[in-house]
C-alpha positions as a printed Julia matrix, in Angstrom:
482×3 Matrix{Float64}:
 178.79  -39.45  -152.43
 179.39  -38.93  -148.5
 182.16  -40.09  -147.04
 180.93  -40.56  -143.34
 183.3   -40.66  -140.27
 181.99  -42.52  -137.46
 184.87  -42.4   -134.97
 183.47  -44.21  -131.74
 185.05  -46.03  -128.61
 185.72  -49.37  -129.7
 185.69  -49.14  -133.8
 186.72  -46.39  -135.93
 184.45  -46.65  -139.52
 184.77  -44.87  -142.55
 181.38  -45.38  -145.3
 181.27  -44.13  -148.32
 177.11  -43.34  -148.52
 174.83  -42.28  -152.14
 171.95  -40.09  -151.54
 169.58  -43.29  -151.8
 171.39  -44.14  -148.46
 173.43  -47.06  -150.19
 176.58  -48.03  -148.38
 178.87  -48.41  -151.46
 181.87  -49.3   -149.89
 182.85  -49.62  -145.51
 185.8   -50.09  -143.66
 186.21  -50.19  -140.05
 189.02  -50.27  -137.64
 188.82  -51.83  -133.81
 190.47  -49.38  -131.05
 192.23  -49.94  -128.42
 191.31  -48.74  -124.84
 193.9   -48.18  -121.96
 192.59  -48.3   -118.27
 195.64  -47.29  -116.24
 194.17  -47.05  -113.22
 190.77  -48.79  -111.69
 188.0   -46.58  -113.18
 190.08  -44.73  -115.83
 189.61  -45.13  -118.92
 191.53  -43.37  -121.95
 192.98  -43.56  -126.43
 195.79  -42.41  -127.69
 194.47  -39.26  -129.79
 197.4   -39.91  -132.3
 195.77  -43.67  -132.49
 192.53  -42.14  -133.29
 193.49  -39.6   -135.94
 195.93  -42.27  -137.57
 192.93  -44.74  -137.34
 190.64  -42.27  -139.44
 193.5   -41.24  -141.76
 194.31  -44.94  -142.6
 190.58  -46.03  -142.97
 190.49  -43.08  -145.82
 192.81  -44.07  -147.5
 191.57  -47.25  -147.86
 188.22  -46.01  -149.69
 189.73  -43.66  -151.76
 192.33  -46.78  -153.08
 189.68  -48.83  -153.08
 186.99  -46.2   -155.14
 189.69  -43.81  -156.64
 186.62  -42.25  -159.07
 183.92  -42.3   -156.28
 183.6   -38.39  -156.82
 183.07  -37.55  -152.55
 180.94  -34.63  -152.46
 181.45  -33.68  -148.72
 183.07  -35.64  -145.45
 180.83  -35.81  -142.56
 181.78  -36.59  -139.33
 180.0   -38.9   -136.13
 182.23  -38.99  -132.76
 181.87  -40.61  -129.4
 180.85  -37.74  -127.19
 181.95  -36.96  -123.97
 186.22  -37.73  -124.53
 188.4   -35.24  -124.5
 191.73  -33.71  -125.52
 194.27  -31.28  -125.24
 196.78  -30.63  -127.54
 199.62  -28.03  -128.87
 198.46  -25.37  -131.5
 201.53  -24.49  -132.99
 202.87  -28.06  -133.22
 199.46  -30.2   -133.49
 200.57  -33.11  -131.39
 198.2   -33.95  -128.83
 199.92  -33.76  -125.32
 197.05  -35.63  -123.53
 195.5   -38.81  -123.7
 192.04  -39.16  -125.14
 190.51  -39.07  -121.95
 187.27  -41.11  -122.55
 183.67  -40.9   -121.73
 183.91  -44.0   -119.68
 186.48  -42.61  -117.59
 185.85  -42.28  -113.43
 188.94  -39.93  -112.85
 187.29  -37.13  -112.14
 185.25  -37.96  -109.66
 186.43  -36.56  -106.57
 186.89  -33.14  -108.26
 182.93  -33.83  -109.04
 182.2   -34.47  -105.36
 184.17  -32.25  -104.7
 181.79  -29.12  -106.49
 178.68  -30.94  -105.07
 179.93  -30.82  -101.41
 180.22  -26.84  -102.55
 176.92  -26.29  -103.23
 177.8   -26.22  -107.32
 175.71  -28.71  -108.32
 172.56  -27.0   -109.02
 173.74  -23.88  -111.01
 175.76  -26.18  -113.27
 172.8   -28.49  -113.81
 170.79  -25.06  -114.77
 173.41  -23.6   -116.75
 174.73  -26.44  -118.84
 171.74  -28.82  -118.52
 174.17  -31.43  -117.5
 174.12  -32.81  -113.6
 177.56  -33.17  -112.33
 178.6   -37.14  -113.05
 182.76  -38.12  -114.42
 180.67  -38.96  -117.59
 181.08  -34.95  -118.49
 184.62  -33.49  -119.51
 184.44  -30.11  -117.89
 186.28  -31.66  -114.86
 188.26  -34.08  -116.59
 189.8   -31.04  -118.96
 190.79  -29.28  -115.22
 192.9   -32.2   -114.07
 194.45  -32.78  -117.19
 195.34  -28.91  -117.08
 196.12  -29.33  -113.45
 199.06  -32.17  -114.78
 200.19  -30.03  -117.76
 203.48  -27.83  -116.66
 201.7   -23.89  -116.92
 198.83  -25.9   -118.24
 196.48  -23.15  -117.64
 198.96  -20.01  -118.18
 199.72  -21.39  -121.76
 195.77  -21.88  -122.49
 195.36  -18.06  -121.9
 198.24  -17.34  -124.35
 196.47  -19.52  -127.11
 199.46  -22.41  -126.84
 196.9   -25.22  -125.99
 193.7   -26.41  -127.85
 191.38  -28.68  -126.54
 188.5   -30.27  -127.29
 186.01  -33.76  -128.23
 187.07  -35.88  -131.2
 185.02  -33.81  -133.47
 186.88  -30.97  -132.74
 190.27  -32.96  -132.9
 189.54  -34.66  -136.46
 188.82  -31.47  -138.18
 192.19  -30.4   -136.78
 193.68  -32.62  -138.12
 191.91  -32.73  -141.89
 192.34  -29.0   -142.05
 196.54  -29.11  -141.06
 195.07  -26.97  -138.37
 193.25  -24.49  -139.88
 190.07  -24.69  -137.91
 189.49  -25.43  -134.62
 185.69  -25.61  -134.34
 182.91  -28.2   -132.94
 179.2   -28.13  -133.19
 176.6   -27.68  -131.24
 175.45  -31.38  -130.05
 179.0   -31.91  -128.98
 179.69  -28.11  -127.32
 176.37  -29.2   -125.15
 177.96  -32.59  -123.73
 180.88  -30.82  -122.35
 179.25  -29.08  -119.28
 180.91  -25.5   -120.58
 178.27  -24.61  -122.69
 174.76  -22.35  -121.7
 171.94  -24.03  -123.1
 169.97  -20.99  -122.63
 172.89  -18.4   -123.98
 173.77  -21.02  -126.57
 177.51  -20.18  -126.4
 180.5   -20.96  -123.74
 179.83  -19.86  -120.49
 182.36  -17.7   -118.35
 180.88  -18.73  -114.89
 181.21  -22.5   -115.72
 184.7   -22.15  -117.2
 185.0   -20.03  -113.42
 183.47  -22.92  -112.08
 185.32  -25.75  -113.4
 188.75  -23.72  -113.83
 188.86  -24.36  -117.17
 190.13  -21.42  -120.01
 187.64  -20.51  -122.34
 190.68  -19.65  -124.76
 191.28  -23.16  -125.84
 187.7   -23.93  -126.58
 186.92  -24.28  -130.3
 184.39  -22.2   -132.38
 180.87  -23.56  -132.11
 179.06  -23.73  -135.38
 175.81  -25.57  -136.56
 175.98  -29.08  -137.02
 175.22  -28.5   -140.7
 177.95  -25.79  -141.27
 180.91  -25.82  -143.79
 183.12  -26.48  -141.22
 186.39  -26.6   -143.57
 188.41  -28.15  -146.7
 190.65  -30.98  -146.31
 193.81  -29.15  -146.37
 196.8   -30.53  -149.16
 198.59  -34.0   -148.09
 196.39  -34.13  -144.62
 194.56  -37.14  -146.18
 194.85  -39.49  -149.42
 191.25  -36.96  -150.39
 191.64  -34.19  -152.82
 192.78  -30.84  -151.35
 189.36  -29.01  -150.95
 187.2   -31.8   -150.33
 184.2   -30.07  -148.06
 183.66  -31.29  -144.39
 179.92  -30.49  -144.37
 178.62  -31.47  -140.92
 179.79  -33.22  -137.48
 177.91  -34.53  -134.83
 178.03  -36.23  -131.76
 176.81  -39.84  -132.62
 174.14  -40.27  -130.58
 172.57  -37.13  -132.45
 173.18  -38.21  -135.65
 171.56  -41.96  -135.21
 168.37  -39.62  -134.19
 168.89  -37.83  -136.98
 169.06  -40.88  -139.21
 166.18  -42.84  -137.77
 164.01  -39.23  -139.29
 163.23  -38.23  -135.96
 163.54  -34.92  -136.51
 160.39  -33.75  -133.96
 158.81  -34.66  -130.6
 157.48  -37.66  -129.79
 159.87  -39.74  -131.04
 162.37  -41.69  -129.1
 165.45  -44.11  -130.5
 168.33  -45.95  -127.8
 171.2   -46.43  -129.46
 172.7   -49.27  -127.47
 176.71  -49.72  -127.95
 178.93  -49.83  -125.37
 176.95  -47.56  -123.26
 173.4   -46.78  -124.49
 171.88  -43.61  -125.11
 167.87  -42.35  -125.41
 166.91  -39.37  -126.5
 164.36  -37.71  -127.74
 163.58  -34.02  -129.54
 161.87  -31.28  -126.94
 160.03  -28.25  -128.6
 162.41  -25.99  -126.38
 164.48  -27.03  -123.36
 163.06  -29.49  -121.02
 164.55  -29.41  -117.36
 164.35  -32.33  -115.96
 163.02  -33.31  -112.69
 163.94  -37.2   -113.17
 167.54  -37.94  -113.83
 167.82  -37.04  -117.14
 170.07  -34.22  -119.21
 168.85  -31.56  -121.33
 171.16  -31.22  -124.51
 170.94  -30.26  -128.05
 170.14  -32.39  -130.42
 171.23  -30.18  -133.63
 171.67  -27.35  -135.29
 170.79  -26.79  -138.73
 169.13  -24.6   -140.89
 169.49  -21.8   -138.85
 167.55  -23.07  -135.96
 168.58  -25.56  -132.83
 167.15  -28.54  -131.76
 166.56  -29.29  -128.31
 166.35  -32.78  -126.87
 166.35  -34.81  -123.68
 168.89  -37.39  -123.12
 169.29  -40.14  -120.74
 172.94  -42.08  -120.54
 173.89  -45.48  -119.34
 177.33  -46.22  -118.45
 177.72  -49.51  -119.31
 175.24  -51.23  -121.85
 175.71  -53.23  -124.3
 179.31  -53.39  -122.79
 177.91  -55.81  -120.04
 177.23  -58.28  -122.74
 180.95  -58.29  -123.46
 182.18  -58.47  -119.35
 179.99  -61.27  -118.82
 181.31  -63.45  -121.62
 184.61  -63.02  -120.28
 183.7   -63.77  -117.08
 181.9   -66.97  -118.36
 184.75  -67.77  -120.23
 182.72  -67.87  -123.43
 183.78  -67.48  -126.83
 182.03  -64.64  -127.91
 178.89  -62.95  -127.22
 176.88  -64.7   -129.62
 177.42  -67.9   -126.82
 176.18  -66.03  -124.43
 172.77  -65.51  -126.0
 172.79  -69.08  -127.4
 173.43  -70.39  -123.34
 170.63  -67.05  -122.03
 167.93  -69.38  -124.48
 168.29  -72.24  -122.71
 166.9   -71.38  -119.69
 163.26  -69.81  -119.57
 164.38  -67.52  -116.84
 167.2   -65.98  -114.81
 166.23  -67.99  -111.78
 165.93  -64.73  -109.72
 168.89  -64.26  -110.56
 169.43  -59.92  -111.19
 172.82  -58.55  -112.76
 173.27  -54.49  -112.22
 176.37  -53.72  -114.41
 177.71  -50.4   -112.41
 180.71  -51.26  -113.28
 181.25  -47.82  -114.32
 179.06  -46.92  -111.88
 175.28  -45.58  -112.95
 174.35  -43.29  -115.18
 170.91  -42.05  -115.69
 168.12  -41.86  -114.1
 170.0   -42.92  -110.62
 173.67  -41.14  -111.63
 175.56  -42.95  -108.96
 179.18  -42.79  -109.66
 180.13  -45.13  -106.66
 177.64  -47.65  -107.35
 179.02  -50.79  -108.31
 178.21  -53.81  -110.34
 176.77  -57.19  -108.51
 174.82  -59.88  -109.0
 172.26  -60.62  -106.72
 169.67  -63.64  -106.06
 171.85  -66.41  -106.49
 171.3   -70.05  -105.17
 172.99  -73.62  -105.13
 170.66  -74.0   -108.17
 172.02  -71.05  -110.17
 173.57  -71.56  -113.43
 175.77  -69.76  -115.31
 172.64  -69.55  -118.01
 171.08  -67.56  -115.69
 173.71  -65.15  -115.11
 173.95  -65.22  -118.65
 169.91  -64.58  -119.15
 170.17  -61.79  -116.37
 173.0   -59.98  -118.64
 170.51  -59.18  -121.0
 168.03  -58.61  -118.75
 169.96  -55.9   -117.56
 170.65  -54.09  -120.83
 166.91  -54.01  -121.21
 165.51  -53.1   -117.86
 168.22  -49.99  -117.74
 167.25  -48.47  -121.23
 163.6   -49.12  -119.06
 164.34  -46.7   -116.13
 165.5   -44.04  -118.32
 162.13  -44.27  -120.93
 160.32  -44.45  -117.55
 161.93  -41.38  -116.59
 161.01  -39.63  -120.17
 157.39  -40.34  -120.02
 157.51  -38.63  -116.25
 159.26  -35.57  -117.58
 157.92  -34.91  -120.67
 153.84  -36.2   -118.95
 153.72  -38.41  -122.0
 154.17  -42.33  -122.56
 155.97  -43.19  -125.98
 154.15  -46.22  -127.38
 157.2   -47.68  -129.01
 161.13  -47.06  -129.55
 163.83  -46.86  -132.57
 167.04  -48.86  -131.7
 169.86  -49.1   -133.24
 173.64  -49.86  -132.01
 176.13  -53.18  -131.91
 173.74  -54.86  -129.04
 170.77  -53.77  -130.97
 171.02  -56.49  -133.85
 170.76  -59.17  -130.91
 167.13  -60.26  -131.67
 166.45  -61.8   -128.25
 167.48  -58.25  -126.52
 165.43  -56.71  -128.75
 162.4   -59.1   -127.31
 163.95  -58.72  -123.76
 163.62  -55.23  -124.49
 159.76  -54.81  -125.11
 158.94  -57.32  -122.94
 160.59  -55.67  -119.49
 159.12  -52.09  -121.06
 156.25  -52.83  -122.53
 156.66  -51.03  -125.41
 156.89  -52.04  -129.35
 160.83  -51.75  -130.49
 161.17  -51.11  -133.65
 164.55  -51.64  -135.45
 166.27  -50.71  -138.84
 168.11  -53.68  -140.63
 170.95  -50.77  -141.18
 173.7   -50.77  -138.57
 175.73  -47.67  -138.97
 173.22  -45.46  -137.87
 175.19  -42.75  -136.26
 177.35  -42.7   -139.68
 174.33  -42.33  -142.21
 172.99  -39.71  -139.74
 176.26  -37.27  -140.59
 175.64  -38.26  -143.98
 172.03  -37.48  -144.58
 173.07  -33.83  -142.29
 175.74  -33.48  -145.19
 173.92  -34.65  -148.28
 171.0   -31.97  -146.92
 173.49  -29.6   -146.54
 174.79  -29.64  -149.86
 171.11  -29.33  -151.67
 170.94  -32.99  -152.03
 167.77  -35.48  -152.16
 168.55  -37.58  -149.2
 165.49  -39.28  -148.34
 166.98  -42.66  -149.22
 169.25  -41.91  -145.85
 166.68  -42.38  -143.43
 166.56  -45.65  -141.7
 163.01  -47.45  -142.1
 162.0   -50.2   -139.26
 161.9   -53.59  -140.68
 161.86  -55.32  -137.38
 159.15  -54.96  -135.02
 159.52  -56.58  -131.42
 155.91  -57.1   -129.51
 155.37  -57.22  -125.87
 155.08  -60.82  -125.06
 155.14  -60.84  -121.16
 152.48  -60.62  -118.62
 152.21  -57.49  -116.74
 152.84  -59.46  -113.45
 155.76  -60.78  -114.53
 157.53  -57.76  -115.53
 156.34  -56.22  -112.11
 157.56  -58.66  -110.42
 161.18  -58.37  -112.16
 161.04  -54.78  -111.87
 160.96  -54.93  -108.41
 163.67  -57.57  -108.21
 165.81  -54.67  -110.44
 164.89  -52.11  -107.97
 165.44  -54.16  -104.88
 168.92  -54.91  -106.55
 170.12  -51.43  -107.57
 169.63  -50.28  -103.82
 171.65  -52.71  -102.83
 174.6   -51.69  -105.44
């Protein structure tokens, strides 16, 4: 058995997987987000370690003779740390993904002409979304923040990084290669941490963990870290957008899966690194086996998340309502939502955009606003497949969801009918978590076939190509305006 990590934003999950890609037992824990300031957004890192430590313990009381083989590890990318090595207590916030805080320091490099040898180094264009800048002003808050990184005082590092920590009492401070190449610090080229974007970004190499392929032995559980035996194996980590393309069996190009949570992420494997010309980031989308796997990514800020604003804002129960009350209208009434309300990721990357709704009338409804909500989850994952098929000169027939937002059957329609595409969709939710597992299981010699997800929902373009056109436009129209 693996037991599978899948430490995210809003839910912590711990599932204990067979080979035959069973979940035998799951547990899950809901997270709580702190946005001190407008645009920040940030965890307590003790809250997040004591989150996965708790969740453990509840599947090892609850399947004391399980016999766990390995742990594996899936983290929401992009949030960052710092913390004390000698002590282990984190002396930062989480800082997360979501967060806007560092974008002056961001427009601040661009005014300076950074911008393009950081995009060519790192693959990454220079957005808040990234946590080179957001580890400087944390080390620019932290009393001889930067003198004690150079003396080996400080850690930092994503919640990968952090967990293992934690499971190993502080034996290892390491972190793989999907999450080293979302931090903006690492050379996709040199495949290591770069000196000239640590120069760059004023950040200390020295408290950067060891970066290891995402199949790798990374550690034992060290003695009373966790109710799991002393030894237990921690076999892989990955960042979880990675490891939901890893479970969907994508494992070459042409292939393309959104996961869409509270942000959504495409990507898609490259045969070697793809430098984009069209808004979208060149990462890594593993390393195992001895060999890395290049991808291209594209990143929306706020996805399936816009679901959950609008309910509020509706006042509706939950966001089943607000697809039950988007049915009963057969339109939005040209009614278009943009949810920048973290501003825009990719393909515009627009950190000072923000969200609207345009095209109302006296005869608009708050169905509409609710149809247009969903309409807007779709027609964003749109722009950034749009921008794939540019890039890579190829169109991709169809694409793998998975994600919260993605069991929502009528996004899932919305979805192929505003790209045109067939969606195809797993009945398995925990796709980032049986994507660590399967790395794991592999790792370890084991037959894990059974781990990849299989479509068993298939979503057909039902719209006329006027129509769509004509609400593309709309979008467009609407998106200038934000």
């Amino acid at each position: 058995m693996i037991l599978a990590i899948d430490q995210g934003t809003t839910n912590t999950k711990a599932l204990l997987v067979a080979p035959d890609g069973r979940v035998v037992l799951s547990r899950s824990r809901a997270m709580r987000v702190a946005y001190p300031r407008p645009g920040w957004a940030e965890q307590s890192a003790s809250d997040i370690w004591e989150a996965v430590a708790a969740l453990i313990a509840e599947v090892v009381a609850a399947a004391p003779d399980a016999g766990i083989d390995a742990v594996a590890i899936s983290n929401q990318r992009e949030t960052v740390v710092i913390w004390d090595a000698e002590t282990g207590r984190a002396v930062t916030p989480a800082v997360l993904w979501q967060c806007g805080r560092s974008a002056d320091r961001c427009a601040a490099l661009r005014a300076n002409g950074a911008g393009e040898e950081i995009l060519a180094r790192s693959g990454l264009g220079l957005d808040p979304l990234f946590p080179a800048a957001k580890l400087a002003l944390l080390l620019d808050d932290l009393p001889d923040g930067r003198a004690r990184a150079e003396r080996g005082e400080l850690r930092a590092g994503t919640i990968d990084s952090w967990l293992l920590w934690n499971l190993t009492a502080g034996g290892v401070h390491a972190t793989d290669y999907s999450n080293a190449s979302r931090t903006q610090l690492f050379n996709l080229d040199m495949l290591g941490w770069d000196a000239e974007l640590a120069r760059i970004f004023d950040v200390p190499l020295a408290m950067l963990p060891e970066v290891r392929a995402s199949d790798s032995r990374f550690g034992d559980v060290a003695p009373g870290a966790t109710a799991l035996p002393a030894g237990t194996p921690i076999h892989a980590m990955l960042g979880d957008s990675h490891a939901a393309l890893f479970a969907h069996g994508i494992d070459a190009p042409g292939g393309v899966k959104a996961t869409i949570g509270t942000g959504s992420s495409l990507m898609t494997p490259t045969a070697t690194r793809v430098r984009s010309t069209h808004g979208l980031s060149s990462t890594i989308a593993w390393s195992r086996g001895g060999a890395v796997q290049h991808a291209l990514e594209g990143n929306i800020s706020v996805s399936g998340h816009a679901a959950a604003f609008a309910t509020v804002l509706l006042g509706l129960a939950d966001e089943a309502a607000l697809t039950v009350l988007a049915e009963t209208v057969s339109d939005s009434g040209g009614v278009t939502f943009v949810p920048a309300l973290a501003g825009l990721g990719a393909p515009h990357w627009r950190a000072e955009a923000r969200g609207m709704l345009h095209g109302m009338t006296l005869g608009t409804r708050p169905a509409h606003v609710a149809r247009a909500t969903l309409e807007a989850i779709a027609v964003q994952i749109g722009d950034v497949l749009a921008a794939m098929d540019a890039d890579l000169g190829a169109h991709a027939a169809s694409v793998s969801i998975d994600g919260g937002a993605a069991k929502n059957a009528v996004l899932g329609q919305f979805l192929a009918d505003l790209t045109g595409r067939t969606v195809q969709r797993p009945q398995a939710a925990e796709a980032s978590a049986l994507g660590a597992a399967r790395m794991a299981a592999e790792a370890l010699g084991m037959d894990a076939a059974g781990m990849r997800l299989a479509p068993q929902d298939r979503f057909v373009p039902a719209m006329a190509d006027a129509e769509r056109k004509a609400m593309l436009a709309r979008w467009r129209a609407a998106v200038e305006r934000a």
